[in-house]
CSV table of C-alpha atoms in Angstrom, one decimal:
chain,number,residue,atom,x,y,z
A,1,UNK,CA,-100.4,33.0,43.4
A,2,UNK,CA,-101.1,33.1,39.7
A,3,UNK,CA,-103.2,29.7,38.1
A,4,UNK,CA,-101.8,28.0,36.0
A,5,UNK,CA,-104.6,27.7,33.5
A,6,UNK,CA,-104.2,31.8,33.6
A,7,UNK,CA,-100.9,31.9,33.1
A,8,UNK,CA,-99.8,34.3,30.1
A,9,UNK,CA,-98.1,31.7,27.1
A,10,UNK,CA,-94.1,32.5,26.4
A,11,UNK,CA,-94.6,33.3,22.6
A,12,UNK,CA,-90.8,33.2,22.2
A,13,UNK,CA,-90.8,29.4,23.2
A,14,UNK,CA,-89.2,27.2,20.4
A,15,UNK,CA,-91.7,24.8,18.5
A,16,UNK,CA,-90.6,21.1,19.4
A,17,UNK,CA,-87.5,19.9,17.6
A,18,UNK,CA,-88.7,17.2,14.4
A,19,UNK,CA,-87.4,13.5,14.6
A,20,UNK,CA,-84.0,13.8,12.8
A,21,UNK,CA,-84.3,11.2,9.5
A,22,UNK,CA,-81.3,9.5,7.9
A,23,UNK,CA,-79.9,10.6,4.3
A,24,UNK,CA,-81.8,8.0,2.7
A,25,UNK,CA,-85.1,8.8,4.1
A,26,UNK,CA,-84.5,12.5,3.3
A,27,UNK,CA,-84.0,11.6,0.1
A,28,UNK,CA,-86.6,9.6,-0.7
A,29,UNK,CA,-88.8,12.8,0.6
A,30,UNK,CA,-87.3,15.4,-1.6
A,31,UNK,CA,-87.8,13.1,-4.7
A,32,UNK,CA,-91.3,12.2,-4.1
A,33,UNK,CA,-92.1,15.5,-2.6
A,34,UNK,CA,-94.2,14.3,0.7
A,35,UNK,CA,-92.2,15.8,3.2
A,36,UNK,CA,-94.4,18.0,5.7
A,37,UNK,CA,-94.4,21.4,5.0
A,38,UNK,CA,-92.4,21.7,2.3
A,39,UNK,CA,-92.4,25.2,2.1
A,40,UNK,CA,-91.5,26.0,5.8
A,41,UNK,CA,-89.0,23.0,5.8
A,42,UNK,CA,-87.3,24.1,2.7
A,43,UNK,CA,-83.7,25.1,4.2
A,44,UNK,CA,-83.6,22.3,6.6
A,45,UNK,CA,-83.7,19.7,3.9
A,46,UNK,CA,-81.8,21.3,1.2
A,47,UNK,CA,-79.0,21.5,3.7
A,48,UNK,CA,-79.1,17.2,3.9
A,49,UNK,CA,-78.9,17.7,-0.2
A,50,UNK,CA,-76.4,19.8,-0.5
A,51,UNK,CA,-74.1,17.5,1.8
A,52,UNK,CA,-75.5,14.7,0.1
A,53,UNK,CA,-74.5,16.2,-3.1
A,54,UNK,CA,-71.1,17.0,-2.1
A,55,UNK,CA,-70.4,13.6,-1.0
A,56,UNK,CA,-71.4,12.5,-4.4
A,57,UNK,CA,-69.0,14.5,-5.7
A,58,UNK,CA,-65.4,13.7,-6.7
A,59,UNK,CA,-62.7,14.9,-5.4
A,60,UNK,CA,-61.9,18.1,-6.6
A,61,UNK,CA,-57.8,18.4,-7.6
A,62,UNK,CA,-55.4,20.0,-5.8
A,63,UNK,CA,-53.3,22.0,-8.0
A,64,UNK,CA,-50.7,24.4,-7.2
A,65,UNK,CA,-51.9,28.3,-7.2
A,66,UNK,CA,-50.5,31.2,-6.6
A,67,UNK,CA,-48.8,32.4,-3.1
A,68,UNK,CA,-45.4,30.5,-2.9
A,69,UNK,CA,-47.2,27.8,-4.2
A,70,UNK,CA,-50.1,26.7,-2.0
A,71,UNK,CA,-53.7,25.8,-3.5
A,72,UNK,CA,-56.6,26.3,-2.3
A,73,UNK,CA,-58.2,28.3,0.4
A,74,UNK,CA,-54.6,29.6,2.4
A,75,UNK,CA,-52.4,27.4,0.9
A,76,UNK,CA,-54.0,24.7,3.1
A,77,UNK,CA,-53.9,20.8,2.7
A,78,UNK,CA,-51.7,21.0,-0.6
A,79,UNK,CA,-48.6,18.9,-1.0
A,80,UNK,CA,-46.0,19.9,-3.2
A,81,UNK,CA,-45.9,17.8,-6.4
A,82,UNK,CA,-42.1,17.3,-5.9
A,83,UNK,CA,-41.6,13.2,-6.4
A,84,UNK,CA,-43.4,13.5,-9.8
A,85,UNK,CA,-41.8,16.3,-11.3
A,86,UNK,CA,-38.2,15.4,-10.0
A,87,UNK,CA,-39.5,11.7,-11.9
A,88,UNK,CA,-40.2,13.8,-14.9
A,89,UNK,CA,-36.8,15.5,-15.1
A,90,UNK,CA,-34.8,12.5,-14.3
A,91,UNK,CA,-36.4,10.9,-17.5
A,92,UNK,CA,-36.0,13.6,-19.9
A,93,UNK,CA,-31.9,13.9,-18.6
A,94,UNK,CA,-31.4,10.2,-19.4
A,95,UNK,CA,-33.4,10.5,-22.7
A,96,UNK,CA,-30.8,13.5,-23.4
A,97,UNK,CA,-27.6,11.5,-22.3
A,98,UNK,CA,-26.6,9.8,-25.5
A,99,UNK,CA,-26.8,5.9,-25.3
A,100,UNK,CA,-23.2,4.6,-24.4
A,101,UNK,CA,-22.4,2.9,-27.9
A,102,UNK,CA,-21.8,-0.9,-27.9
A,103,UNK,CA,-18.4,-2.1,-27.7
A,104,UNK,CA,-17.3,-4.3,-30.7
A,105,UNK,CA,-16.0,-7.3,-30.2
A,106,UNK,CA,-12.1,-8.4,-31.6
A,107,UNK,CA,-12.3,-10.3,-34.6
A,108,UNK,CA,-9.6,-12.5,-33.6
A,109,UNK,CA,-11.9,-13.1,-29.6
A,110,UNK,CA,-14.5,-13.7,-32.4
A,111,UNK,CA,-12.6,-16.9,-33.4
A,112,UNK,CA,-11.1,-17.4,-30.7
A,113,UNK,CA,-14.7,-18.0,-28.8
A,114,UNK,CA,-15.6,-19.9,-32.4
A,115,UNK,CA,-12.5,-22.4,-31.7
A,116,UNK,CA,-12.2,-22.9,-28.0
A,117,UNK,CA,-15.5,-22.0,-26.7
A,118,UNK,CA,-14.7,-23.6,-23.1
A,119,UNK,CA,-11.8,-21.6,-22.6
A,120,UNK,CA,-12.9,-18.0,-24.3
A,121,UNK,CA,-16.9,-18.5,-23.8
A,122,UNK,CA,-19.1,-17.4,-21.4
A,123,UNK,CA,-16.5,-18.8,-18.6
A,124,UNK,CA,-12.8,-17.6,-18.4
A,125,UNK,CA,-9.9,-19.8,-16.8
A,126,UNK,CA,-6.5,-18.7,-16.7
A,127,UNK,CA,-4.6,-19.9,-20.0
A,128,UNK,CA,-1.3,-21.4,-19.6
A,129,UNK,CA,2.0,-19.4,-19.7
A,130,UNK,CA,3.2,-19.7,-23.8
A,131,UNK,CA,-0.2,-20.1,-25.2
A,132,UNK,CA,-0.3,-17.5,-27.5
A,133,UNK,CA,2.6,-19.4,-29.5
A,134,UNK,CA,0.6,-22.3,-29.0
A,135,UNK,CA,-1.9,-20.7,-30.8
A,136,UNK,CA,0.1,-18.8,-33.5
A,137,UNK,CA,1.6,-22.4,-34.5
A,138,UNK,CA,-2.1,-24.0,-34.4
A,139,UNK,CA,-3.6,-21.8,-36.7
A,140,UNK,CA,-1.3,-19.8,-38.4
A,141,UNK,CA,-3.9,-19.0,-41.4
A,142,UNK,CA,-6.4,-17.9,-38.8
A,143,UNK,CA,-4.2,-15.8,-36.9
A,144,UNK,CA,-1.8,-12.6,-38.0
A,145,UNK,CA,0.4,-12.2,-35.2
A,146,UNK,CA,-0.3,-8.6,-34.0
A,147,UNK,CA,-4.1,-9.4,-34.5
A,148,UNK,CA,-3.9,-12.1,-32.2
A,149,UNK,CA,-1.6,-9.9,-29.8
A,150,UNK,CA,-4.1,-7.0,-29.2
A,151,UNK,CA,-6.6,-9.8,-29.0
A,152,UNK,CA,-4.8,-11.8,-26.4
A,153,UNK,CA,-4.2,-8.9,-24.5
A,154,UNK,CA,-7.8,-7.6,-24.2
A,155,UNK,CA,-8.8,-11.0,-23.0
A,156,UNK,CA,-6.2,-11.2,-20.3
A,157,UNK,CA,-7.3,-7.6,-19.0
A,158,UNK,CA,-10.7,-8.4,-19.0
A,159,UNK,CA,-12.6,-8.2,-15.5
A,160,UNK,CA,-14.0,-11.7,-16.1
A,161,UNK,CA,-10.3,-12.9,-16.6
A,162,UNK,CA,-9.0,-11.2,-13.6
A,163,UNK,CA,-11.7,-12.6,-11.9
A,164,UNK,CA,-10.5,-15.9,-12.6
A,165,UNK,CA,-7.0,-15.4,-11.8
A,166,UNK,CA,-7.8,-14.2,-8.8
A,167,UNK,CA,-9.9,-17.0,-7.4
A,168,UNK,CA,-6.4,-18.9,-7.9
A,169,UNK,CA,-8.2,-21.4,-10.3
A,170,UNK,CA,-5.8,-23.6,-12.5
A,171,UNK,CA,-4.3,-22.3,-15.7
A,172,UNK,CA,-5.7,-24.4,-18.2
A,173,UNK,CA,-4.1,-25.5,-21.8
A,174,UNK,CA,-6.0,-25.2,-25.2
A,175,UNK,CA,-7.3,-28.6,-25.1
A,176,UNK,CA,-8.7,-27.5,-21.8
A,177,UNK,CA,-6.6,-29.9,-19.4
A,178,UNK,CA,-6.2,-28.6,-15.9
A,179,UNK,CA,-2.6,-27.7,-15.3
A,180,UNK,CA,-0.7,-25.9,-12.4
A,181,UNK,CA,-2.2,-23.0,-10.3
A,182,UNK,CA,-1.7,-19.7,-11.1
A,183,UNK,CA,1.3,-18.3,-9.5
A,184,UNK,CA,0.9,-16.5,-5.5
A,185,UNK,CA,2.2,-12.6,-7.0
A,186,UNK,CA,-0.5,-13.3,-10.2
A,187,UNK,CA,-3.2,-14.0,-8.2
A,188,UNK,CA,-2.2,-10.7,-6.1
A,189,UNK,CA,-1.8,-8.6,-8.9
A,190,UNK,CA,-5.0,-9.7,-10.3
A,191,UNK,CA,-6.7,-8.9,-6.6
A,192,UNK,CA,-5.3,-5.4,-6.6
A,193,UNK,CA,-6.4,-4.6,-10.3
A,194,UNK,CA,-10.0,-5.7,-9.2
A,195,UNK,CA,-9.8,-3.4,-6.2
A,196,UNK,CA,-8.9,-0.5,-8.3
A,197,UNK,CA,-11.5,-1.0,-10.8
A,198,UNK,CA,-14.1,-1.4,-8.3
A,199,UNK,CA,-12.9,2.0,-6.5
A,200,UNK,CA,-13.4,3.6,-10.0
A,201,UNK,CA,-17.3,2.7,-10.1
A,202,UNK,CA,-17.8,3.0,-6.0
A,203,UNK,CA,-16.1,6.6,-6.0
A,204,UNK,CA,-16.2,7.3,-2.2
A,205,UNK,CA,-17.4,3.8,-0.7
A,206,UNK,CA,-14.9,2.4,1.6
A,207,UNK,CA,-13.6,-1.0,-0.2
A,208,UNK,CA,-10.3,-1.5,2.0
A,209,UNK,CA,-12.1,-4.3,4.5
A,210,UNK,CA,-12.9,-6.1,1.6
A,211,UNK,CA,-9.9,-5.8,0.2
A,212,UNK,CA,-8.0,-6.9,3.6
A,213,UNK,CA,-9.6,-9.7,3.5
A,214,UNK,CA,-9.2,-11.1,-0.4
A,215,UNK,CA,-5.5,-11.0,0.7
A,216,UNK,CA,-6.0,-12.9,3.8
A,217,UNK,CA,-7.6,-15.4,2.1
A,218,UNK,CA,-4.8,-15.4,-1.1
A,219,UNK,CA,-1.9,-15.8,1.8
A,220,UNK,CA,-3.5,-19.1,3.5
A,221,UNK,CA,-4.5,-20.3,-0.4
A,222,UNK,CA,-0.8,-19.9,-1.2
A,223,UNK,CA,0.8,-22.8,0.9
A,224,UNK,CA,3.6,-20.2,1.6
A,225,UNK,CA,4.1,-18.8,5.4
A,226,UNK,CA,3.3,-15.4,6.2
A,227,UNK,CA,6.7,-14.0,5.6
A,228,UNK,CA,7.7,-15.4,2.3
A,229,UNK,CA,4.6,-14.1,1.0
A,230,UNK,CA,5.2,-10.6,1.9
A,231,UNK,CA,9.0,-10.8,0.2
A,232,UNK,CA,7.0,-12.2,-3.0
A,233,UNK,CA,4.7,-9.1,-3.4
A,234,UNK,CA,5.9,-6.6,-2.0
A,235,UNK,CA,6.7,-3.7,-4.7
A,236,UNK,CA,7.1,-0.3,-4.8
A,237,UNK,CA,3.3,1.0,-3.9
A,238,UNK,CA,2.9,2.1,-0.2
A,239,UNK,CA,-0.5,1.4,0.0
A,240,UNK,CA,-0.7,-2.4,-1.4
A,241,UNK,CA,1.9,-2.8,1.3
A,242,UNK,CA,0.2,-1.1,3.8
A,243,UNK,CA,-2.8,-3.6,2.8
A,244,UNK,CA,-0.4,-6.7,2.7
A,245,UNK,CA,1.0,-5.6,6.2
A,246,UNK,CA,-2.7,-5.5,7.5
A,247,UNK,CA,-4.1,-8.9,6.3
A,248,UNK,CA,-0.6,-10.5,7.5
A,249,UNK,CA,-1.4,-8.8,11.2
A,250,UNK,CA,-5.4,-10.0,10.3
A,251,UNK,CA,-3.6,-14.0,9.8
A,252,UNK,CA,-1.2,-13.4,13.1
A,253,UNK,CA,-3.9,-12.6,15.5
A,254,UNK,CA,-6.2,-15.4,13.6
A,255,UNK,CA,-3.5,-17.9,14.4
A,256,UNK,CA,-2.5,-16.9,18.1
A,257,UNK,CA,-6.2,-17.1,19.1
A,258,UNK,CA,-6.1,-20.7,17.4
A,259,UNK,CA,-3.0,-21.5,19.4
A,260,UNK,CA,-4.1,-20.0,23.0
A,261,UNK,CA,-7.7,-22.5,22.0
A,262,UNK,CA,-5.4,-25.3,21.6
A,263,UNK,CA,-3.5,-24.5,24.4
A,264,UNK,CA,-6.4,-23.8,27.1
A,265,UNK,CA,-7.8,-27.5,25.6
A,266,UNK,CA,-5.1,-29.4,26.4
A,267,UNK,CA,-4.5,-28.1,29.8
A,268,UNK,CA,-8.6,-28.7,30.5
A,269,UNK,CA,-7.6,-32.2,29.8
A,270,UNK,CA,-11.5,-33.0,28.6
A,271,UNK,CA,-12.5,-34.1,25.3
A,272,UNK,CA,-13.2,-32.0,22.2
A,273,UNK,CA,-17.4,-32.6,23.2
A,274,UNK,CA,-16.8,-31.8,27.1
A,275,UNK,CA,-14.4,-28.7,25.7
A,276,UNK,CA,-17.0,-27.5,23.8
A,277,UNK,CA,-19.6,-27.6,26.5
A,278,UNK,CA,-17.8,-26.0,28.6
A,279,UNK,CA,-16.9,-22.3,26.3
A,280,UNK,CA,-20.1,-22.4,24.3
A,281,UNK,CA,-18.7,-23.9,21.2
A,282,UNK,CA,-19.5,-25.9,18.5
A,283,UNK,CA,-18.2,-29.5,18.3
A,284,UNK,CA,-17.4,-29.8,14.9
A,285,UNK,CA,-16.1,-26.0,15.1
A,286,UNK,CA,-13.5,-26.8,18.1
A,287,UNK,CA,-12.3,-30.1,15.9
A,288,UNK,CA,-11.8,-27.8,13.2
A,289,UNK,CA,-9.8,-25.3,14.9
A,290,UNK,CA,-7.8,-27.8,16.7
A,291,UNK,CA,-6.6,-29.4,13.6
A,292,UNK,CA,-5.8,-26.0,11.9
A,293,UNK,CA,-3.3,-25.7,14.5
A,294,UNK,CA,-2.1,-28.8,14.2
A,295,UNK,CA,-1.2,-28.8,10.5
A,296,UNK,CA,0.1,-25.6,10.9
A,297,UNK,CA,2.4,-26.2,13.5
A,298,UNK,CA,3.8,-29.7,11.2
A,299,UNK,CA,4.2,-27.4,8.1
A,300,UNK,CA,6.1,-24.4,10.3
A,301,UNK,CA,8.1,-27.6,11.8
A,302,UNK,CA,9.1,-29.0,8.2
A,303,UNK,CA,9.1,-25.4,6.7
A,304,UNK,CA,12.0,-25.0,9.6
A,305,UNK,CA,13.8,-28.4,8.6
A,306,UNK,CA,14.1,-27.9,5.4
A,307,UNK,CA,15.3,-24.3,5.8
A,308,UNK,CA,18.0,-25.9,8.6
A,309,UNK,CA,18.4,-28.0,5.8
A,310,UNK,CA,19.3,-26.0,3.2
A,311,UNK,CA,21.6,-23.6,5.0
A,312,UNK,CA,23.7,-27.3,6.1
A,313,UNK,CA,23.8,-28.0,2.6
A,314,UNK,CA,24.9,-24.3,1.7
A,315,UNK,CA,28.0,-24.4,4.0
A,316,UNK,CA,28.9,-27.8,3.0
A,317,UNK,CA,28.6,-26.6,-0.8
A,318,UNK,CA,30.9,-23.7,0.4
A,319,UNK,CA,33.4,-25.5,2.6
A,320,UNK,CA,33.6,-28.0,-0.3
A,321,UNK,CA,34.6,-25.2,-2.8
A,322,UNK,CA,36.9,-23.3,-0.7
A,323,UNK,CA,39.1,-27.1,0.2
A,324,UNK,CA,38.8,-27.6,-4.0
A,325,UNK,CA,40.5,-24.1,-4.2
A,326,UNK,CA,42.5,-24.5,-1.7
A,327,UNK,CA,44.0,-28.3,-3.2
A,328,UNK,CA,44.2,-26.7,-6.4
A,329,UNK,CA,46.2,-24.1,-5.9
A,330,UNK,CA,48.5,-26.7,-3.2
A,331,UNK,CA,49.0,-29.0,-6.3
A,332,UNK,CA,49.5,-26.5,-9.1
A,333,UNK,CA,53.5,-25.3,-9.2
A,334,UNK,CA,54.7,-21.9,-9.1
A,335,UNK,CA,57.5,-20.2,-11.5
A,336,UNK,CA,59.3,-20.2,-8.2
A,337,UNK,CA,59.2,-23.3,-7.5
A,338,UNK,CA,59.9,-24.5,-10.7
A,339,UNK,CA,62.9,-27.3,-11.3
A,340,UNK,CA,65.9,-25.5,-12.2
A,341,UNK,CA,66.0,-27.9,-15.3
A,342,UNK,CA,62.2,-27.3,-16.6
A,343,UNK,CA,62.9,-23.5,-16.0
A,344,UNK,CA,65.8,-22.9,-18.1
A,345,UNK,CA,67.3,-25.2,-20.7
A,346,UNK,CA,70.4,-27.3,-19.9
A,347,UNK,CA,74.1,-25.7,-21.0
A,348,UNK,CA,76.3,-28.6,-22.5
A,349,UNK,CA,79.0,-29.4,-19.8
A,350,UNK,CA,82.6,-28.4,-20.1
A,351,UNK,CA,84.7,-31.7,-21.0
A,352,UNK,CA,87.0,-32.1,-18.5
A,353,UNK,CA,90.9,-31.3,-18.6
A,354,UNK,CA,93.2,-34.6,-19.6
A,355,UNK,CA,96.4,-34.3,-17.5
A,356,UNK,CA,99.7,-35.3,-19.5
């Protein structure tokens, strides 16, 4: 058995690793230049500088190059500078498109807003039916009458004005006194013009709901019942009908869910608190609903009296006039019937003979 202490060296055997210093330390030895053996240790600290150096180093830009596009080494880890350049060419279209010129205002809105700035200012109210005479016999040396024509009518097909006349606000006089509402077929005209304006600017968005339901709301505003408002507006245009017809079947099934919650309520016979309890309701939303029903049901009862009403009245009117006609043409004579002496004149009598 071979000795150890005779035992032939390994000359291949790797020299013990060094102690591993941080970048700061390695640093500090290349600047000052005490690092053991420099020379022999040369490629093992440059390699610390060189990464040291690199991280030092900015960020070097990724630009586009050539194949397809990709930068770099491959094409690797390079986005496409799409957002920026689509930015780019969006601005330099709209700086092409020509600027929509400013429309001029009316001369005659001009004064009209100098005159009666409540009522042609910065808020719109409908104006009362006849105004524009109004207006011509106010001011006849501010006015012409075509002027103020063309003037009137660009006010009254204004969006803003629509919007007034369909929010069913009161038409309003030139000393700005509140008068009567607009009429039920104005503020539905006015509702349908909006609608179509608004398809024009929202080309493909689906605006019928919305629509549905400004006419819902219009019908209960109204005070009239379902069907007379549907005799009122209906026109010619299969579509507004269509819509009418669908907010009308919107109000029916509104009402006979109102209805069936007064009816289950008063066969529970509980209180409106207990009631409320019970379904999962609101209290102040079941006195609500309860009273909707209510009122409606007193105004379909009176709506039906008066209509009962007015047919009595009808057939008395008519029975009347047919027993007038009927006693006028009993009293009046006939040529018939006439008096022999006040149809044809009297003849003189004959004397009679003398006898001898």
């Amino acid at each position: 058995m071979t000795d150890a202490s005779t035992a032939t060296p390994k000359t291949n055997a790797r020299p013990p690793r060094r102690p591993q210093l941080d970048m700061a330390d390695q640093l500090k030895q290349l600047q000052a230049g005490t690092g053991t053996d420099a020379g022999a240790d040369a490629p093992a600290s440059s390699q610390p500088a060189e990464q040291a150096e690199q991280a030092s180093r900015p960020p070097r830009q990724k630009n586009p190059g050539g194949d397809g596009g990709r930068g770099g080494r491959g094409g690797r880890g390079q986005r496409p500078q799409q957002p920026r350049q689509q930015q780019q060419q969006q601005k330099s279209q709209a700086q092409a498109q020509p600027a929509r010129p400013q429309r001029k205002v009316h001369p005659a809105l001009e004064r009209l807003f100098a005159l009666y700035p409540k009522l042609f200012g910065a808020r719109f109210v409908p104006l009362k039916l006849g105004v524009y005479d109004e207006l011509l016999a106010r001011h006849p040396e501010d006015f012409k009458a075509e002027d103020l024509k063309v003037a009137m009518g660009l006010h009254a097909r204004s969006t803003r004005y629509l919007e007034a006349v369909a929010a069913g606000l009161a038409r309003h006089d030139l000393d700005g006194n509140a008068l009567d509402p607009v009429a039920p077929e104005h503020v539905h005209h006015a509702i349908l013009e909006l609608h179509r304006r608004r398809m024009q600017r929202n080309n493909g968005e689906d605006l019928r709901p919305q629509l549905v339901t400004r006419i819902a709301k219009a019908i209960e505003a109204s005070g009239l019942d379902r069907e007379a408002y549907a005799v009122l507006v209906r026109s010619r245009d299969a579509n507004a009908n269509a819509v009418v017809d669908e907010a009308l079947a919107d109000l029916a099934q509104q009402a006979a869910k109102r209805e069936a919650l007064l009816r289950a309520f008063e066969a529970s016979g509980r209180s409106e608190q207990e009631f409320a309890e019970m379904y999962g309701m609101e209290r102040a939303e079941v006195t609500r609903t309860l009273q909707r029903v209510r009122d409606d049901q007193k105004k379909a009862q009176a709506a039906a009296e008066a209509a009962e009403a007015a047919a009595v009245a009808a057939e008395a009117a008519a029975a009347a006039g047919a027993t007038a006609e009927a006693v006028a043409v009993a009293v009046a004579p006939s040529a018939e019937e006439a008096p022999a002496e006040l149809s044809e004149p009297s003849q003189p009598s004959e004397p009679a003979p003398t006898s001898n």
